[in-house]
Structure formats: C-alpha cells, structure tokens
Amino acid sequence: MIQQGVPADDRGLTLGDGLFETVLARAGALVLFDEHFTRLCEAAAVLGLAAPEKPLVRRQARAALEQAELERRRAAVRITWTAGSGGRGLDRPAEPAPRLMVTAHEALRPDTPARLATASVRRNPSSPTASLKTLSYLDPVIARREAAAAGGDEALMLDLGGAMACAAAANLFWIERGRLFTAPAEGAILPGIMRAQVLAAARRLKTETVIEAAPPERLADADGAFLTNSLIGVRPVASLDGQPLRQSPLTAALAAAVTAVS
Amino acid sequence: MIQQGVPADDRGLTLGDGLFETVLARAGALVLFDEHFTRLCEAAAVLGLAAPEKPLVRRQARAALEQAELERRRAAVRITWTAGSGGRGLDRPAEPAPRLMVTAHEALRPDTPARLATASVRRNPSSPTASLKTLSYLDPVIARREAAAAGGDEALMLDLGGAMACAAAANLFWIERGRLFTAPAEGAILPGIMRAQVLAAARRLKTETVIEAAPPERLADADGAFLTNSLIGVRPVASLDGQPLRQSPLTAALAAAVTAVS
C-alpha cells in the first residue's frame, strides 16, 4: 500500500500552517459532516486560505474508509488541509495552493471516565491556535503529556486568567444544582461541534445553561463534569488532579439526548 | 528529482509535534552549527524527544547543499526533527521514532531595513511554542501576515503584558543613549543564536546591555533598533507602524563585530 504523505516543503509540515477536522464515521456515514466542513471553511478564511471542495472531501473520506476497511466500523476520518507547498520562510507564496489529505482510523470509544490533570500550558486567546483546529497543535500534545505524567489521562487546560477552558482534545462541561456550565466560546477554546450538540440537547431537556469562565476549584463542589468531542461523544470526568468528582445523572441524560453520536 | 517528504501519519505534519533549526551555510560551511545543534537537542529534551545524531545531521546538511547546488552560495539549511509517525490522537506511541529531514535553499540577505508592524498575536510564555523553534509555528506566520496587511515586512510581537518580545522570525534590540536593550530570554521569546552573538559582541565593544521587557512606545524615542537571526545577521529597523525610527551607528558597529555572519 502506498502511504500518502506530503513533500518536504509543505507548510503544514514545516510551519504548522494549516487546519484539520476529525469526523466520526459510523458504518461509512460521516456524522455531522456539514458542521465539520463549515467549521473547516470558516477557519480557512481566518487563516487566509481558500476552502476545499466539499464533494472532493466527501469522496476522499469515503476512499480513506474503504482503503482502511472501516466502512462497517466506528471510525475517525481526519481531514487535513495544509497551506500547501513553499513560500520563502514564514511568508506564503503569492498564490497558495492548499493540500488536502484524508485518512481513516478505527475509533474506539473510551470506556472509562476521564481522569483530568491540570496542565501548565495555558490557552492564549490572541492566537488562532487556541480557537481553531490548526496543524500547530503542540500545546494540547504537551498538555496531554503533562497530564499523563501526573497520572491523568486527559488535561485540564486553563485560560490566561486561570479559568477552566477545556481539555486537551475536548470541551468541558460541569453541573451545579441542575444547571449546566461551560467555558465561553470566544478566544480560548475550540468551540466543539459536540459542544454545540450538547448545548442544543440541554435546551431540549429544559436544562438551564450558563456560559462562564470559572476557576478549577469549582469542579470540587460540582455535581458532575464531562468532556465532549466528536469521537468520544460525552465522557464523564472521574477526577481532577487525583480528587474524585461527583457523578450527576444529567451527564447520562445529555449523553442519551445527543443522539447523533449514540 | 525525488522530493523528500513525510508520510501522512507523521506527527510533525498532523500536530506540529517537532522542532526545526535554520542554519546559515556559507560556501558549504555551516555557521554556528554546534550552537544550532545544541539548541535542537535541548528543545528535544523539553518536548520529551530523543536527539538526532550529530554526524548524521551534518552529513544530511552537506547532501542537501549538494543536491540544491548551493555548496558555493549563501544558503539556509533547514533541519526538521519531527516526533515521527503515529500514536493515537494526541498521545505519542510508546517508543517515538523521530524523523529527520534536511533541506537547503538559497538565502539572500534582505538589503533594506525592516518596516515593523505590531501584530495582535501575542507570545504565551506558558507554551513551549513561544521559546522553542517548534513545528507549531502558525503564530509567527499569522503575525507576519498581519504585518504585511498593515504595510510592514516584519511583525513586532508583544508578550502577554504588552511588552516588546521579538519579531516574527527574529530577535529585537534597541539602543538608548549608548546602551543596548533586548527582551528577556525567559518564556516569551526564542533566545536566538544571533542574539547571543550580538550580546557577546556588545561585551567586546564595552557596550552596556540591559535586558528589559519594555512597551513598544520606547522605540519612538530610541536611538535605533535592529533585528537579528542566523540568516539575516543584523538588520536595522526603519520604522514601527509607519513611524520612522532613528538610526544609530551602534547598529553598524555591532553588525561588523558579529563576524560569524559577515
């Protein structure tokens, strides 16, 4: 099998200049593909890149699933959209030609609740890397490494003010007296597609939602907390920095209501 | 000619998980190679990666210069050291096998002083991307784009407190009443190899040096300012955000004293 790749002068490789999306595929169907594609296009506009062609991305996603023999499995389709080849140093060529790469991998769902550990790397709202899914993804990689070193399996990342932002690869929600809390979408977090699904499910369940930048100490007194992303859906949080957290029945109710990833 | 590249699962490409160095080559000789190699190894340790083998890097640099027919020219040798293939999502495989890639390009020296424009993207000292030369280099790319949109040709990047940190791809110095100023090496800047050469040259010239995080307004009253990196050496700054800056004879004196890039 020929391994697809990129040339040495691809700016995604040399400078992290590009974007990606990770889409859940169930039995060959791409879950919430329109939402992922729209987010990719909007992010490309922020970075000053053209958007890919939607039918091409769909075709390549199907081909990647087929090649990996994952048409009947739960799979992660990764869409990578780099700024393409070349340019002198930091500057892109006058007419950048972005490069598309689509791969597929089996996506097992974690069957244990997350053990969070607070990372020292904080999210910088002045950087597009905090709010877009860019190829400059080292901060979450380092945060996850820090969490693993501290005995966790996912990182809690704070914003510059020390408030809870999100996990390394997921959004964070917590529950206080029947109300659902999550960090504001502006700046420091990637506003997840599953986050939006959970907020919509909360509206359907008549659960009041509060968007708030709150310090991590709030989790100790919360009735429960969970993480969301397109691959894991809703995953309860078991502990933060070794301290067990309460488990709320609302977590399971919201997980059930998010039918798109059931 | 076969274009060297990386496979689709290389973490340098997918996550910006890796490092690079850009070394000046003059007539086939690598300038300050030991310093670049040491910085690369130290940065690899911070990221939890093994270091490359020094003789191998040297050999590949020579081969890249030869292949590009740049053995007799002023050239930039780029050493890329990725975290290698694979891993599930953010987590590296248990035994990462980093990947080395070395390329060479002609390096013309800019023959005009820099026109700086202040970027909105700020440098985050909690992130290794601020102080290491990582493959997650999108912030400087965006800063440079902002500068170009504002009519500049290089960006002034501030730290989170609004003090001058550096340019997108260079360190910044300025001069006040015969004293040389630059931002502190801790956290928000990549401590450049040419920066260290300039500080050493200042000592030889008995020029007092002050390490200070200062607001950009200080440049307006400064006697001169310049940028440094391994490829440009010392480059005077003509203006900041359209306001012309003074030119100090100390800039040329320091440029002459930094013989390594003469």
XYZ file of C-alpha atoms in Angstrom:
524
model
C 0.000 0.000 0.000
C 1.380 3.393 -0.930
C 1.439 5.658 2.069
C 0.004 9.065 1.232
C 2.051 11.963 2.539
C 3.321 15.450 1.816
C 6.504 16.826 0.257
C 9.240 18.370 2.384
C 8.162 21.913 1.536
C 4.562 21.550 2.656
C 3.820 24.402 5.068
C 1.629 22.166 7.185
C 4.759 20.173 7.945
C 7.315 22.964 8.101
C 5.267 25.598 9.967
C 2.039 24.018 11.207
C 0.315 26.262 8.639
C -2.994 24.524 8.073
C -6.085 23.029 9.628
C -7.759 19.734 10.372
C -11.073 18.206 11.313
C -11.774 14.830 12.866
C -15.134 13.424 11.837
C -16.836 10.368 13.298
C -17.857 7.760 10.740
C -20.422 5.122 11.666
C -20.879 2.291 9.213
C -19.483 4.506 6.483
C -21.698 7.519 7.266
C -19.953 10.759 8.216
C -21.610 12.130 11.362
C -22.272 15.900 11.347
C -20.130 16.275 8.242
C -21.763 19.571 7.226
C -20.882 21.106 10.590
C -17.270 19.921 10.357
C -16.936 21.122 6.793
C -18.393 24.537 7.632
C -16.009 24.926 10.571
C -13.076 23.992 8.346
C -14.083 26.594 5.749
C -14.578 29.313 8.348
C -11.190 28.564 9.885
C -9.559 28.584 6.451
C -10.983 32.071 5.897
C -9.474 33.247 9.208
C -6.069 31.935 8.142
C -6.431 33.470 4.677
C -6.669 30.130 2.888
C -9.129 29.007 0.239
C -11.610 26.322 1.270
C -11.529 22.786 -0.092
C -14.237 21.477 -2.405
C -16.917 19.731 -0.419
C -17.606 16.860 -2.864
C -13.879 16.153 -3.087
C -13.544 15.951 0.689
C -16.530 13.596 0.859
C -15.087 11.399 -1.889
C -11.684 11.231 -0.246
C -13.271 10.434 3.115
C -15.146 7.535 1.528
C -11.968 6.342 -0.180
C -9.995 6.534 3.067
C -12.617 4.478 4.923
C -12.606 1.946 2.114
C -8.830 1.701 1.961
C -8.631 1.177 5.720
C -11.510 -1.344 5.554
C -13.501 0.690 8.046
C -16.773 1.110 6.119
C -18.599 -1.013 8.681
C -16.819 0.179 11.805
C -16.761 3.126 14.147
C -14.006 5.219 12.634
C -12.317 8.604 12.801
C -11.898 10.382 9.483
C -9.215 13.009 9.665
C -9.347 15.818 7.096
C -6.085 17.752 6.853
C -5.949 20.982 4.860
C -2.454 22.432 4.690
C -1.404 25.813 3.291
C 0.402 23.849 0.556
C 3.939 23.990 -0.674
C 6.505 26.682 -0.461
C 6.930 30.294 0.243
C 10.081 31.959 1.481
C 10.351 31.457 5.242
C 7.173 32.498 7.009
C 5.557 34.142 4.002
C 3.222 32.090 1.868
C 3.622 32.113 -1.899
C 1.569 34.742 -3.704
C -0.990 32.118 -4.718
C -1.039 29.393 -2.065
C -2.271 26.027 -3.300
C -3.606 24.238 -0.190
C -3.191 20.492 0.012
C -5.888 18.033 1.072
C -5.150 14.783 2.877
C -7.811 12.467 4.290
C -7.091 9.420 6.445
C -9.240 6.996 8.447
C -8.568 5.077 11.639
C -10.583 2.875 13.923
C -12.146 4.959 16.705
C -12.801 3.014 19.855
C -14.780 4.888 22.442
C -13.050 5.268 25.824
C -14.991 3.058 28.229
C -13.709 4.690 31.405
C -14.411 8.158 32.797
C -11.622 10.706 32.347
C -9.030 11.386 34.999
C -8.113 15.037 34.461
C -4.849 16.640 35.488
C -4.275 20.383 35.264
C -1.702 21.345 32.630
C 0.724 24.246 32.933
C 0.301 25.195 29.256
C -2.438 27.818 29.075
C -4.609 28.798 26.132
C -3.821 32.146 24.553
C -6.895 33.882 23.110
C -4.746 36.151 20.909
C -3.562 33.090 18.968
C -5.674 31.417 16.284
C -4.262 28.120 17.549
C -6.487 28.401 20.645
C -9.812 28.662 18.834
C -9.170 26.885 15.521
C -8.210 23.277 14.874
C -4.840 24.107 13.356
C -1.838 21.967 12.493
C 0.069 23.916 15.181
C -1.300 21.581 17.832
C 1.727 21.176 20.073
C 0.189 22.872 23.119
C -2.511 20.192 23.532
C 0.117 17.492 22.884
C 2.261 18.902 25.701
C -0.748 19.377 27.970
C -1.708 15.730 27.460
C 1.879 14.666 28.221
C 1.815 16.682 31.427
C -1.475 15.065 32.398
C -0.118 11.580 31.757
C 2.989 12.343 33.823
C 0.680 13.411 36.668
C -1.307 10.172 36.493
C -4.216 11.519 34.444
C -5.430 10.525 31.013
C -6.616 13.944 29.831
C -5.506 17.508 30.580
C -7.491 20.364 32.027
C -6.297 23.464 30.197
C -6.799 26.895 31.743
C -7.095 30.247 30.030
C -4.568 33.002 30.728
C -6.643 34.197 33.675
C -6.563 30.746 35.259
C -10.166 29.868 34.465
C -11.139 26.442 33.097
C -11.070 26.482 29.303
C -11.255 22.909 28.040
C -9.440 19.599 27.885
C -6.523 18.966 25.525
C -8.841 17.375 22.955
C -12.348 18.012 24.266
C -14.654 20.661 25.630
C -15.526 20.646 29.316
C -18.953 20.898 30.968
C -19.891 20.761 34.620
C -23.145 20.684 36.538
C -24.182 22.714 39.577
C -27.624 22.275 41.109
C -29.202 21.147 37.859
C -27.578 23.869 35.765
C -25.067 23.108 33.022
C -21.858 25.173 32.818
C -19.199 25.507 30.135
C -16.486 27.993 29.163
C -17.243 30.823 26.719
C -16.597 30.115 23.053
C -14.719 33.365 22.498
C -10.991 33.049 22.233
C -9.543 30.418 24.480
C -11.374 27.267 23.356
C -12.123 25.411 20.179
C -15.921 25.655 20.060
C -16.611 21.984 19.543
C -19.283 20.565 17.308
C -20.244 18.128 20.056
C -20.275 21.076 22.487
C -22.942 22.692 20.303
C -24.872 19.412 20.197
C -24.824 19.187 23.985
C -25.972 22.792 24.348
C -28.831 22.040 21.936
C -29.713 18.872 23.869
C -29.739 20.877 27.110
C -32.266 23.262 25.555
C -34.445 20.323 24.589
C -34.217 18.953 28.141
C -35.084 22.417 29.530
C -31.767 22.460 31.366
C -30.522 25.953 32.113
C -27.083 26.617 30.640
C -24.521 29.077 31.969
C -21.509 30.147 29.895
C -18.817 31.040 32.411
C -15.063 31.260 32.819
C -14.700 29.715 36.272
C -11.690 28.624 38.341
C -10.967 24.876 38.557
C -11.847 24.833 42.259
C -15.474 24.941 41.153
C -15.280 21.323 40.000
C -14.734 20.057 43.561
C -18.196 21.233 44.567
C -19.894 20.466 41.247
C -22.492 17.715 40.950
C -20.670 16.291 37.948
C -18.486 17.086 34.960
C -17.973 15.655 31.500
C -15.970 16.090 28.318
C -17.247 16.237 24.764
C -15.814 15.828 21.322
C -16.959 14.324 18.064
C -15.258 10.985 18.660
C -15.942 10.371 22.344
C -19.379 11.996 22.400
C -19.995 12.610 26.123
C -17.415 11.216 28.559
C -17.819 11.643 32.323
C -14.944 13.067 34.359
C -13.953 10.830 37.264
C -11.412 13.068 38.947
C -9.348 16.233 38.769
C -5.742 16.115 39.954
C -6.482 12.918 41.842
C -9.581 14.275 43.629
C -12.723 12.277 42.769
C -15.636 14.312 41.420
C -19.347 13.666 41.913
C -21.315 11.987 39.142
C -24.559 13.603 38.023
C -27.437 11.762 36.323
C -27.658 14.759 33.972
C -24.439 13.575 32.303
C -26.072 10.329 31.199
C -29.271 12.157 30.226
C -27.349 14.537 27.995
C -25.297 11.691 26.544
C -28.521 9.899 25.648
C -30.004 13.067 24.184
C -27.036 13.628 21.902
C -28.386 11.054 19.518
C -26.026 11.949 16.714
C -23.179 10.034 18.337
C -25.156 7.347 20.116
C 14.374 14.690 -8.690
C 12.531 12.820 -5.979
C 11.058 15.203 -3.466
C 11.788 14.118 0.073
C 8.795 14.288 2.386
C 6.942 12.634 5.242
C 4.126 10.068 5.427
C 0.586 11.102 6.292
C 0.916 9.922 9.894
C 3.984 11.982 10.738
C 3.199 13.943 13.908
C 5.154 16.936 12.649
C 2.567 17.203 9.905
C -0.543 16.195 11.819
C 0.106 18.010 15.109
C 3.106 20.298 14.707
C 4.883 17.900 17.076
C 8.537 18.537 16.360
C 11.309 21.085 16.015
C 13.461 22.805 13.474
C 16.620 24.848 13.108
C 17.679 27.119 10.279
C 21.436 27.259 9.841
C 23.345 29.635 7.602
C 25.738 27.955 5.169
C 28.485 29.970 3.532
C 30.381 28.278 0.742
C 29.345 24.920 2.144
C 30.356 25.699 5.738
C 27.640 25.555 8.393
C 27.862 28.710 10.504
C 27.497 28.175 14.268
C 26.359 24.615 13.677
C 27.307 23.467 17.197
C 25.114 26.154 18.724
C 22.162 25.217 16.499
C 22.606 21.527 17.174
C 22.811 22.081 20.942
C 19.648 24.186 20.888
C 17.858 21.483 18.903
C 18.903 18.804 21.404
C 17.865 20.911 24.394
C 14.490 21.633 22.821
C 14.003 17.942 22.019
C 14.576 17.149 25.691
C 11.911 19.694 26.688
C 9.435 18.042 24.334
C 10.409 14.561 25.530
C 12.026 13.541 22.255
C 15.358 11.858 21.646
C 18.030 13.964 19.946
C 19.284 13.301 16.422
C 22.792 12.042 15.770
C 25.112 14.937 15.112
C 27.220 13.325 12.342
C 24.039 12.280 10.548
C 22.655 15.812 10.637
C 25.958 17.164 9.305
C 26.017 14.597 6.512
C 22.442 15.300 5.510
C 23.104 19.041 5.560
C 26.045 18.559 3.212
C 23.965 16.331 0.973
C 21.110 18.868 0.888
C 23.510 21.674 -0.090
C 24.975 19.486 -2.780
C 21.627 18.394 -4.166
C 20.463 22.015 -4.323
C 23.808 23.048 -5.876
C 24.370 25.559 -3.092
C 27.833 24.488 -1.911
C 29.281 27.778 -3.139
C 26.422 30.073 -2.227
C 24.909 31.744 0.792
C 22.278 29.215 1.802
C 19.802 28.318 4.527
C 19.944 24.743 5.746
C 16.751 23.744 7.458
C 16.919 20.834 9.904
C 13.496 19.410 10.728
C 13.128 16.892 13.558
C 9.597 15.569 13.880
C 8.179 13.343 16.619
C 7.838 10.655 13.960
C 4.917 8.534 12.893
C 1.815 7.584 14.700
C 0.287 7.479 18.068
C -3.409 7.550 18.836
C -4.660 11.130 18.658
C -2.531 13.443 20.781
C -0.564 10.692 22.517
C 2.741 9.640 21.059
C 3.496 5.968 20.565
C 5.251 4.302 23.495
C 8.584 4.489 21.667
C 8.522 7.531 19.359
C 10.889 7.281 16.417
C 11.645 10.900 15.440
C 12.162 11.668 11.784
C 14.962 13.833 10.363
C 14.579 15.939 7.239
C 17.196 18.375 5.995
C 16.689 20.794 3.091
C 18.687 23.683 1.645
C 17.617 26.896 -0.068
C 19.354 29.978 -1.313
C 19.415 32.655 1.427
C 19.582 36.153 0.088
C 20.139 38.774 2.710
C 17.449 41.474 2.895
C 19.068 44.670 1.619
C 16.525 47.062 3.101
C 15.882 47.935 6.742
C 12.796 46.316 8.281
C 9.437 48.030 8.434
C 7.817 46.616 11.566
C 4.095 46.460 12.216
C 2.677 45.421 15.573
C 0.843 42.089 15.448
C -2.223 41.211 17.515
C -0.973 37.672 18.159
C 0.913 37.721 21.445
C 3.534 35.304 22.734
C 2.419 33.000 25.522
C 5.224 32.106 27.941
C 3.325 29.041 29.226
C 3.602 27.456 25.772
C 6.774 25.760 24.536
C 5.949 27.197 21.113
C 6.993 30.648 22.377
C 10.533 29.737 23.415
C 11.383 26.761 21.198
C 11.623 26.556 17.421
C 8.755 24.107 17.041
C 6.820 22.899 14.035
C 3.766 24.598 15.593
C 4.829 27.896 14.056
C 1.472 29.313 12.991
C 1.548 32.294 15.372
C 4.594 33.863 13.677
C 3.068 33.075 10.266
C -0.105 34.939 11.258
C 1.864 37.774 12.832
C 3.833 38.200 9.605
C 0.591 38.189 7.594
C -0.830 40.890 9.852
C 2.324 42.951 9.411
C 2.163 42.630 5.636
C -1.505 43.656 5.643
C -0.503 46.756 7.624
C 2.214 47.674 5.131
C 5.151 46.241 7.057
C 7.547 43.480 6.136
C 8.094 42.038 9.608
C 5.936 41.819 12.730
C 6.602 43.188 16.179
C 5.251 40.582 18.589
C 4.364 41.545 22.149
C 4.280 39.379 25.241
C 1.043 38.891 27.175
C 1.760 42.010 29.227
C 2.104 44.121 26.089
C 5.894 44.466 26.248
C 8.061 44.037 23.160
C 9.115 40.399 22.788
C 10.595 39.902 19.322
C 9.817 39.891 15.626
C 8.007 37.011 13.912
C 11.313 35.459 12.840
C 13.976 37.496 14.614
C 15.005 38.910 17.956
C 14.719 42.639 18.577
C 17.303 45.040 20.004
C 17.118 48.755 20.531
C 19.546 51.435 21.614
C 19.077 54.211 24.168
C 21.904 56.652 24.924
C 24.582 54.166 24.002
C 23.026 51.289 25.893
C 21.743 48.162 24.150
C 18.319 46.769 25.110
C 16.589 43.466 24.368
C 13.758 41.400 25.819
C 14.450 38.762 28.488
C 15.125 35.241 27.257
C 12.729 33.628 29.721
C 9.461 32.475 28.293
C 8.137 34.724 25.584
C 10.965 34.699 23.019
C 13.088 32.218 21.169
C 16.556 33.031 22.520
C 18.288 33.389 19.186
C 21.777 32.215 18.415
C 22.470 35.524 16.661
C 21.005 37.298 19.713
C 23.696 35.611 21.829
C 26.349 36.605 19.268
C 25.224 40.236 19.431
C 25.250 40.223 23.238
C 28.798 38.812 23.141
C 29.833 41.439 20.585
C 28.381 44.161 22.829
C 30.539 42.921 25.688
C 33.604 43.092 23.442
C 32.664 46.633 22.428
C 32.159 47.572 26.121
C 28.558 48.445 25.351
C 26.284 48.188 28.369
C 23.392 45.778 27.833
C 20.015 45.927 29.530
C 17.599 43.001 29.437
C 14.142 44.526 29.728
C 10.526 43.906 28.859
C 9.555 47.377 27.638
C 6.449 48.756 25.916
C 6.693 49.444 22.173
C 6.390 53.203 22.760
C 10.037 53.085 23.847
C 11.131 52.579 20.228
C 9.895 56.038 19.223
C 12.476 57.678 21.471
C 15.209 55.097 20.919
C 18.403 55.994 19.052
C 17.990 52.947 16.851
C 16.664 49.397 16.665
C 17.607 46.250 14.799
C 16.595 42.638 14.286
C 18.794 39.557 14.445
C 18.602 35.990 13.297
C 21.009 33.455 11.864
C 20.128 34.198 8.258
C 19.811 37.984 8.260
C 22.534 38.630 10.820
C 21.845 42.205 11.969
C 19.102 44.110 10.128
C 18.254 47.718 11.049
C 14.626 48.657 11.725
C 13.427 51.566 9.614
C 10.019 52.093 11.144
C 7.358 50.817 13.513
C 3.725 51.033 12.439
C 4.660 53.608 9.821
C 6.621 55.858 12.203
C 10.277 56.218 11.161
C 12.843 55.295 13.836
C 16.269 56.836 14.369
C 19.348 55.020 13.091
C 22.243 54.505 15.478
C 25.869 53.967 14.427
C 25.988 51.250 17.090
C 23.850 49.058 14.842
C 26.513 49.012 12.135
C 29.277 48.593 14.725
C 27.564 45.536 16.185
C 26.841 44.144 12.723
C 30.531 44.441 11.887
C 31.516 42.845 15.202
C 29.315 39.823 14.609
C 31.920 38.391 12.311
C 30.353 34.955 12.160
C 27.758 36.135 9.651
C 29.796 38.759 7.860
